[in-house]
Coordinates of C-alpha atoms in Angstrom, one line a residue:
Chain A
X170 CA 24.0 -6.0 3.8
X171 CA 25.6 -5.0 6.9
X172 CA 25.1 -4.5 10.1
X173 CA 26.8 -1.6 12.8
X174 CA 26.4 -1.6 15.9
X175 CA 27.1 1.8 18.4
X176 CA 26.7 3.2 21.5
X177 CA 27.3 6.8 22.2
X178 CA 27.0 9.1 25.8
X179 CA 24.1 11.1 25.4
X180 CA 21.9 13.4 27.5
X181 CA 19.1 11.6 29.2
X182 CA 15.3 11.8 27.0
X183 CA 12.1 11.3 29.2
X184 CA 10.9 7.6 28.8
X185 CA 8.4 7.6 26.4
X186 CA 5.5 4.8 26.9
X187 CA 5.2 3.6 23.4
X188 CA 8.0 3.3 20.5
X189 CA 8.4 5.4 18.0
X190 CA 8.9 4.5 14.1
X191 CA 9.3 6.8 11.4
X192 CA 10.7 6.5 8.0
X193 CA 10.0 3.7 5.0
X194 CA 12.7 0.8 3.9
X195 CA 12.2 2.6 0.2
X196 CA 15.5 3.3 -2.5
X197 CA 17.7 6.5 -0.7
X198 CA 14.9 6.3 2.4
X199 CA 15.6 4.3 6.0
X200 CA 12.7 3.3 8.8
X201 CA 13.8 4.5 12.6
X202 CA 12.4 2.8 15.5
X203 CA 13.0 4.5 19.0
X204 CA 12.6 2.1 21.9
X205 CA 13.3 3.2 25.7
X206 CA 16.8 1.4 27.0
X207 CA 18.4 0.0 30.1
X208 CA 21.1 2.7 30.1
X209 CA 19.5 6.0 30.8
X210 CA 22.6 8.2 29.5
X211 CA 23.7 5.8 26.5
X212 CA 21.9 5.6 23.5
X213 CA 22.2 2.8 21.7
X214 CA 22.0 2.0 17.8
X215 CA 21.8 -0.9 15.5
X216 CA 22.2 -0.2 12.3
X217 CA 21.1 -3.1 8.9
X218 CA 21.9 -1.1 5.4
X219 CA 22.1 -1.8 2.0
X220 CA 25.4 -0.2 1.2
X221 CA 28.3 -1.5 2.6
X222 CA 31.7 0.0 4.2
X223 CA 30.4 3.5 5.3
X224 CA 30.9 2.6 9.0
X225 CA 32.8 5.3 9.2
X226 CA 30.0 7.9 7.9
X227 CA 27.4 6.3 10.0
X228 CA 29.6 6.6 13.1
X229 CA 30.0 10.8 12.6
X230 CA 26.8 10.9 11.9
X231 CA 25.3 9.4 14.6
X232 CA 27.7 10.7 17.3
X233 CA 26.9 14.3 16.3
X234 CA 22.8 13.5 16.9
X235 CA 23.9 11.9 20.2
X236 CA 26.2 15.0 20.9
X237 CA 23.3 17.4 19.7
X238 CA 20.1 15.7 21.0
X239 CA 18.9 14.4 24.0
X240 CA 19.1 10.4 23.1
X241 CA 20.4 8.6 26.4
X242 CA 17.9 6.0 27.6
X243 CA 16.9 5.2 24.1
X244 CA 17.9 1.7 21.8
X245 CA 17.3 2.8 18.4
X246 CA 16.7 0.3 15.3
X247 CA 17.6 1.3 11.2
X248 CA 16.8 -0.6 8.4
X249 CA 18.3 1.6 6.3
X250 CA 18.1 1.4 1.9
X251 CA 21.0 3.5 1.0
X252 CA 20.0 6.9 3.0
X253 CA 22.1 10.2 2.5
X254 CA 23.4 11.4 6.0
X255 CA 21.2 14.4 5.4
X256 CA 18.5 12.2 5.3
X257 CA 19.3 10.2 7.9
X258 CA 19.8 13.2 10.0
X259 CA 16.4 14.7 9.3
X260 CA 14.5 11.0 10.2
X261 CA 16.4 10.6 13.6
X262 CA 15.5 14.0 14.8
X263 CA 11.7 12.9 13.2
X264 CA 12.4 9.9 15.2
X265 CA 13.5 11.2 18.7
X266 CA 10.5 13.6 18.6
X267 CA 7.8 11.6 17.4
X268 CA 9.5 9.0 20.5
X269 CA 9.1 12.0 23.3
X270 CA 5.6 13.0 21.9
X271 CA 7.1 15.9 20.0
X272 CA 5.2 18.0 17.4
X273 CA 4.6 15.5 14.0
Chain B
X207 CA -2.1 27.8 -6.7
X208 CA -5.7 26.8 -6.6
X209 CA -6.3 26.5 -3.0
X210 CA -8.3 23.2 -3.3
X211 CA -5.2 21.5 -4.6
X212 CA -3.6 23.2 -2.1
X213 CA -5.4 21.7 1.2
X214 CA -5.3 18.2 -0.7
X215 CA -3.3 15.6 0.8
X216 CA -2.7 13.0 -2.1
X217 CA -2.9 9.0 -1.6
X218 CA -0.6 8.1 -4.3
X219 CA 2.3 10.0 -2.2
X220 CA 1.5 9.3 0.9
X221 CA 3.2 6.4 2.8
X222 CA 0.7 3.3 4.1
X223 CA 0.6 4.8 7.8
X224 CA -0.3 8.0 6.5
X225 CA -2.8 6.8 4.3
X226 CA -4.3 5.0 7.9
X227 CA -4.1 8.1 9.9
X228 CA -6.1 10.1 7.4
X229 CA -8.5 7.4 6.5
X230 CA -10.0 6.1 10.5
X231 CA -11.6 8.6 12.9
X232 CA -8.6 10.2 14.7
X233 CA -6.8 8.4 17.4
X234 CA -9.1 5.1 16.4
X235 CA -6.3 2.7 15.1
X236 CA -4.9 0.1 17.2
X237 CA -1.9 -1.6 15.4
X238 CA -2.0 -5.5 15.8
X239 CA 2.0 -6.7 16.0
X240 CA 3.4 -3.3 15.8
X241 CA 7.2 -2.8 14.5
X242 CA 8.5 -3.2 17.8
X243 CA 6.8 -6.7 18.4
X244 CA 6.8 -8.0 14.7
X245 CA 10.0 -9.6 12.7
X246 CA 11.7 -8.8 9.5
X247 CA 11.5 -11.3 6.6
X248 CA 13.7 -13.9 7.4
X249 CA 14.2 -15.0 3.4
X250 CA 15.4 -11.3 2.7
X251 CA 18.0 -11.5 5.2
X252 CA 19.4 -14.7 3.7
X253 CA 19.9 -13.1 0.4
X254 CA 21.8 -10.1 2.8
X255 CA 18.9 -7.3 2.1
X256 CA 17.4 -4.9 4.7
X257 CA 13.8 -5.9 6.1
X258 CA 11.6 -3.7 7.3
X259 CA 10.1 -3.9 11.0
X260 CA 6.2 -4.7 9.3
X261 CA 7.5 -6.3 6.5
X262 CA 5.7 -3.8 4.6
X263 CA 2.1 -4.3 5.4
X264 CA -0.1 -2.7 8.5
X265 CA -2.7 -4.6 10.3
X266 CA -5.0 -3.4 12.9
X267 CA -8.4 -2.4 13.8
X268 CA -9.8 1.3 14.2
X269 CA -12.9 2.8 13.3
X270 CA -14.5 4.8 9.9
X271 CA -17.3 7.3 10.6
X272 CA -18.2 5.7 13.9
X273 CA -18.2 1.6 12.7
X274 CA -15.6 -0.2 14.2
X275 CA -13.4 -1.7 10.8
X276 CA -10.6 -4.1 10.3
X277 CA -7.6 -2.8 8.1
X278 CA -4.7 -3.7 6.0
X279 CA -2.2 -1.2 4.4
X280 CA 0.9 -2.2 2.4
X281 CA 3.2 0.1 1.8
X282 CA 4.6 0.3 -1.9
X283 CA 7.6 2.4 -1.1
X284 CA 9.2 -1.4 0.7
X285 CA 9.9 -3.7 -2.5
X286 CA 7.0 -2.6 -4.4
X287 CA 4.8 -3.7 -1.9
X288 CA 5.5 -7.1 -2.5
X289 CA 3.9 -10.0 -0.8
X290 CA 6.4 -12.1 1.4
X291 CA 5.8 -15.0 4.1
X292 CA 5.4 -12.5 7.2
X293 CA 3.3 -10.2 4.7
X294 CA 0.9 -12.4 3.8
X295 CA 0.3 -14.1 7.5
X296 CA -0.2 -10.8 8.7
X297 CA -2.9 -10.3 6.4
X298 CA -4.5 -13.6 6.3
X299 CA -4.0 -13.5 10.4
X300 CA -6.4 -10.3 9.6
X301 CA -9.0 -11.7 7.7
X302 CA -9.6 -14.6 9.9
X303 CA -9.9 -12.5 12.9
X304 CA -12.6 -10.7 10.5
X305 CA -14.9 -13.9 10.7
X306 CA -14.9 -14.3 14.4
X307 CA -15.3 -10.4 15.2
X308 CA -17.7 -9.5 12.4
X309 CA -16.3 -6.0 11.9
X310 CA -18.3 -4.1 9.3
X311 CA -15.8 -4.3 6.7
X312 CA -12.3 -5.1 6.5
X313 CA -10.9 -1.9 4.6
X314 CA -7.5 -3.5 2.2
X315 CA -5.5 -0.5 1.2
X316 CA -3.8 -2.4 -1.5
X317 CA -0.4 -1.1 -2.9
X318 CA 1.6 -3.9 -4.0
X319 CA 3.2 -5.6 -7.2
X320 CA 2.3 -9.0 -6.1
X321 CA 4.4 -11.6 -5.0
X322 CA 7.8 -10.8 -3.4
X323 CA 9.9 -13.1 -5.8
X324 CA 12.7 -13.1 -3.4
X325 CA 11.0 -15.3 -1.1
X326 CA 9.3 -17.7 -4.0
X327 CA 7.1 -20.2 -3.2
X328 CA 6.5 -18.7 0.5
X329 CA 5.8 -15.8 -1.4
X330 CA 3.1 -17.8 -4.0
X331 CA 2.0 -19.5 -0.7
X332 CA 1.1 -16.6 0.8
X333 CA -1.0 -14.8 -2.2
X334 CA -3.0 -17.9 -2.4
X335 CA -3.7 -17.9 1.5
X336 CA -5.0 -14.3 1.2
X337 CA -7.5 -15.4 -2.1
X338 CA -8.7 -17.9 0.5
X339 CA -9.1 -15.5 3.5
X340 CA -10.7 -13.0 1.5
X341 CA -13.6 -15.5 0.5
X342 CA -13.6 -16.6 3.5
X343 CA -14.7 -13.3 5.2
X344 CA -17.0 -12.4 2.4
X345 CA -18.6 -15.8 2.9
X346 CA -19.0 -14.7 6.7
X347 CA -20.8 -11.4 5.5
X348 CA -18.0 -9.4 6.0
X349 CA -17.6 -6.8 3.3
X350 CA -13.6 -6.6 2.2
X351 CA -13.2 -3.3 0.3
X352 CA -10.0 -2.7 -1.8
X353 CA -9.1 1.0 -2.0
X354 CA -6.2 1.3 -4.8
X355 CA -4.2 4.2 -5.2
X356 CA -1.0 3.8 -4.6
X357 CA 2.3 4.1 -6.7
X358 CA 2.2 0.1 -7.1
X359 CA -1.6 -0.4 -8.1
X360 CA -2.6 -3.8 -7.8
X361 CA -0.7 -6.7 -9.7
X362 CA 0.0 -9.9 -10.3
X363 CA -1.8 -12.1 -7.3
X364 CA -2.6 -8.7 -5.5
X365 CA -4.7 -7.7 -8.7
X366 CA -6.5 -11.2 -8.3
X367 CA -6.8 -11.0 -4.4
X368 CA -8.3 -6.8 -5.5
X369 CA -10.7 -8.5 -7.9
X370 CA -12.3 -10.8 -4.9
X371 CA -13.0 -8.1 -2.9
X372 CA -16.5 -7.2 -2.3
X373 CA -15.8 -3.7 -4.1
X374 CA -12.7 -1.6 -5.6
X375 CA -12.1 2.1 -4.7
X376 CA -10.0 3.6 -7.1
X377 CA -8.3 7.1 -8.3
X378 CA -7.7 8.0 -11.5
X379 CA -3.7 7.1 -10.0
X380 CA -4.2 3.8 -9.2
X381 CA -3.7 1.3 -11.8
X382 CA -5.3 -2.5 -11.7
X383 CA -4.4 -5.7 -13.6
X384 CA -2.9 -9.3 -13.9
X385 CA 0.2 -8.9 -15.6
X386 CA 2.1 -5.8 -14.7
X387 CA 3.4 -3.6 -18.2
X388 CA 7.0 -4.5 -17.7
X389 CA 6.3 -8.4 -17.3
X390 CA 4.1 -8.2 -20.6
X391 CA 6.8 -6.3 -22.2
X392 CA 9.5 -9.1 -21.0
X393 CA 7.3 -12.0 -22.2
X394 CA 5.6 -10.7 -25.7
X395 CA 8.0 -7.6 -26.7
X396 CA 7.6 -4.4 -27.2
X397 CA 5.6 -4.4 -29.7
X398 CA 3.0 -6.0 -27.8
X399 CA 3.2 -3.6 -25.2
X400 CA 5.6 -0.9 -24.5
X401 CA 5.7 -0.3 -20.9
X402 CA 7.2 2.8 -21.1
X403 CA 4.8 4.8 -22.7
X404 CA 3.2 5.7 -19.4
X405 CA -0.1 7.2 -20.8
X406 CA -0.6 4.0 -22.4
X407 CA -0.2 1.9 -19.4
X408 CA -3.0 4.5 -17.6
X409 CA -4.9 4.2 -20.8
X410 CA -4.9 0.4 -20.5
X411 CA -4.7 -0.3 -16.3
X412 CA -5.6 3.1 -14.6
X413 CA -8.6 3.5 -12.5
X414 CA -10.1 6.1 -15.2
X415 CA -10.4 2.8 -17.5
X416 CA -11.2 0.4 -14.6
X417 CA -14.1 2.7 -13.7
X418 CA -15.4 3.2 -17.3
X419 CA -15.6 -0.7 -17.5
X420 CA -17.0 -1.5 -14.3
X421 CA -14.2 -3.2 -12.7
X422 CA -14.5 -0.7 -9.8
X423 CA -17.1 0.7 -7.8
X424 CA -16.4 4.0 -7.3
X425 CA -13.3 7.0 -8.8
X426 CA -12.0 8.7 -6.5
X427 CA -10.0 11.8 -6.2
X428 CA -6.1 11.4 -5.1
X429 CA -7.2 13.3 -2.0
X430 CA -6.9 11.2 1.6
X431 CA -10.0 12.6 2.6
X432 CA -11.8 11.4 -0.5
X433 CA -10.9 7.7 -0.3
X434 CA -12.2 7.8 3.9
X435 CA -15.8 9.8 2.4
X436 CA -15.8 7.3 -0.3
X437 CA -15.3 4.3 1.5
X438 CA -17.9 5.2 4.6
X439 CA -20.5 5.8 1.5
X440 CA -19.7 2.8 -0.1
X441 CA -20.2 0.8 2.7
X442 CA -23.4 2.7 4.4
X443 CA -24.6 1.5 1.0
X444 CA -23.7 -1.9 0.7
X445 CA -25.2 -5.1 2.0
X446 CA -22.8 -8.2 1.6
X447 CA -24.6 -10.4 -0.8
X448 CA -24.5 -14.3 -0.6
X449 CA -22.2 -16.6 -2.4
X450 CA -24.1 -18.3 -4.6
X451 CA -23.5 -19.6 -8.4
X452 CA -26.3 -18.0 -10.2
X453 CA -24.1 -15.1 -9.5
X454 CA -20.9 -16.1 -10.5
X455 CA -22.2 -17.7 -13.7
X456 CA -23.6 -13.9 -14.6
X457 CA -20.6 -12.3 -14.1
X458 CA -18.7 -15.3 -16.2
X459 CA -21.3 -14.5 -19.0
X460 CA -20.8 -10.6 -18.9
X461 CA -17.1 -11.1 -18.7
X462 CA -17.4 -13.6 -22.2
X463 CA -19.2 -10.9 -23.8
X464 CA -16.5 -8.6 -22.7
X465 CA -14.0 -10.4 -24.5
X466 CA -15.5 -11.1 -27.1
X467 CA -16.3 -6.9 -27.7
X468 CA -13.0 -5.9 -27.1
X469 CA -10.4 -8.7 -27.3
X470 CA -8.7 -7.2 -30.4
X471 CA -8.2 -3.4 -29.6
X472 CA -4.7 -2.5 -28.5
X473 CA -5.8 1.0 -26.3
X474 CA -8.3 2.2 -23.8
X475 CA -9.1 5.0 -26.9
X476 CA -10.8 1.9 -28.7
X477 CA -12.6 0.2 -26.0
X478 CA -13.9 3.9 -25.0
X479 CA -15.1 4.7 -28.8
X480 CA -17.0 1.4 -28.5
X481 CA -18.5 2.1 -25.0
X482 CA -20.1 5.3 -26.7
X483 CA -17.7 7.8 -25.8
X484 CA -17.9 10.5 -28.9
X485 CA -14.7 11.8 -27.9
X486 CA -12.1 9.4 -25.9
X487 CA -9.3 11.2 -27.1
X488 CA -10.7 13.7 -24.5
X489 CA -11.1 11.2 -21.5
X490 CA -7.3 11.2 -19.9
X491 CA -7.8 15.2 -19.5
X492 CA -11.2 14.8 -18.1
X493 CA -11.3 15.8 -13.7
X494 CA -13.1 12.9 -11.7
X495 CA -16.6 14.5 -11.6
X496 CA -16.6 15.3 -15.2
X497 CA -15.9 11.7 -15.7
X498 CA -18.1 10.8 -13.4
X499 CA -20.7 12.6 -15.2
X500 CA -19.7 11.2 -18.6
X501 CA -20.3 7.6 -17.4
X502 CA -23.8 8.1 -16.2
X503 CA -24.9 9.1 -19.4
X504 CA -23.2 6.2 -21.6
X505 CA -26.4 3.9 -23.0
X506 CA -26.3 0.8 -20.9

């Protein structure tokens, strides 16, 4: 296992109330929890996988989603078992919407 | 496509908080120690593997056609929905809170392999806590009803823990037993039981079987929908009876006759022939209310 840890600029989201999880720590799957954060423009992400040395994968993947989505204000957990970046894509936008009471 | 298929939202694919969603009157469920305020398995992060935030189970309270319930969901998708330390305190946590509250039934969406080896004796620990806690609540009068459908069925300990439930819920996907098909195959050899001839193993554990012998209550339909119809019928029906030994020793003396019927067939096709069935070869193709059907008019 390891474990990445990132922070990336990001457009303000609205606070949400509750957190958010989406996602299942299942083979090629990952779980996502949103949770609001002290730093209303940062967002800031944690990351436990399976498959180690593709910091560097997980690092342009998750600095476009910060670039393309509004994420600042949020602290954002993965337990992730071996996710695609496609898939982990598609679960943070899940994520980010299910976290500002977005359409399921 | 046939459009009932079509607006069918299937239990065996659906993930454990889905299965919750669809099965409690909307908005009902209140999560106890959601993901944000529970903690990954500590023994899985010793041997360097991801946890998951609910270490793979659900536990809460929400309500089924207007009753207020207790539940428990494991989710099969997270190491086979295996039992670990945190697992099983969750649940056992659950089932205690059953006896003080008196809910009307604790609802245990089972979906696990058993024990969570990793974690070894915290894991066998665990299993033997939930036996406990499950007797426990049925000796306060609280129903505990296993619904099993799932991709994981219900084995090893889970299988036990399904099997002192008041009542099993089944589909014809779910799948119930001690020993799962690869363990069997592992300890007696293929020839004993191959566990990758998959319409064996439904033949042998699958809740079309389980429900022709009586060793659930009700089959029901891989729908979402069916398992939360079936469940508040079940229990609008069902009055928790008392422990009490006269009992027990009945079911001991049925279960001696069982064996002793069908301890030497190999395949659900035999024990169906002797059960009366003229055609079993017929029975794995059958839908649920044909089989249903067939049941109800087997001589007694």
């Amino acid at each position: 296992m390891e474990t990445l840890d990132f922070r990336f600029t990001s457009t303000p989201a609205p606070r949400a109330s509750d957190p958010a999880l989406c996602g299942v720590v299942g083979s090629g799957n990952l779980e996502i929890l949103v949770q609001p954060g002290a730093e209303p423009a940062t967002c800031v992400l944690t990351i436990k996988t399976s498959a180690r040395g593709f910091g560097d994968t997980w690092r342009a993947v998750l600095g476009d989603f910060a670039a393309s989505h509004p994420a600042g204000g949020t602290v954002i957990a993965i337990n992730d078992m071996g996710a695609t970046p496609a898939v982990v894509t598609l679960r943070l936008a899940q994520a980010l919407a299910e976290y500002r009471g977005g359409a399921q | 496509m046939n459009h009932a298929l079509a607006s069918r939202h299937s239990w065996f694919e659906a993930s454990a908080r889905t299965r919750l969603a669809g099965l409690l009157d909307a908005g009902s469920f209140r999560e106890i120690l959601p993901p944000a305020e529970s903690q990954p398995s500590p023994h899985l992060a010793q041997l360097d593997l991801p946890g998951a935030f609910d270490d793979g189970v659900i536990v809460g309270g929400g309500r089924l056609s207007g009753q207020s319930v207790l539940v428990a969901a494991q989710e099969g998708q997270f190491m086979g929905g295996a039992v670990g330390e945190i697992h099983g305190a969750k649940i056992v946590g659950l089932l205690r809170r059953a006896v003080k509250e008196k809910p009307a039934a604790v609802l245990f969406l089972i979906d696990s392999g058993g024990v969570r080896l990793h974690e070894a004796n915290a894991g066998l620990i665990a299993i033997s806590e939930i036996m406990r806690a499950v007797l426990e609540a049925r000796a306060a009068g609280v129903p505990v009803i296993a619904l099993v459908g799932g991709s994981c069925g219900a084995f090893g300990g889970m299988g036990i823990v399904a099997k002192l439930c008041s009542a099993i819920l089944m589909s014809e996907e779910g799948r119930l037993a001690l020993s799962g098909p690869e363990v069997i195959e592992t300890v007696a050899g293929v020839e004993e039981f191959d566990a990758k001839d998959r319409a064996l193993v439904w033949r042998v554990t699958g809740g079309k079987h389980r429900y022709l012998m009586g060793d659930c209550a009700a089959l029901l339909e891989d729908d979402i929908a069916a398992f939360r119809n079936g469940a508040a019928e079940f229990l609008a029906a069902w009055h928790e009876p008392e422990p009490g030994l006269a009992c027990l020793r009945a079911r001991q003396s049925v279960l001696e006759k069982r064996l002793a019927a069908y301890a030497s067939y190999r395949d659900g096709l035999q024990v169906w022939a002797a059960l009366g069935i003229a055609q079993p070869e017929t029975v794995p193709m059958l839908d649920r209310d044909s089989l249903v059907a067939l049941k109800e008019g087997l001589p007694t």
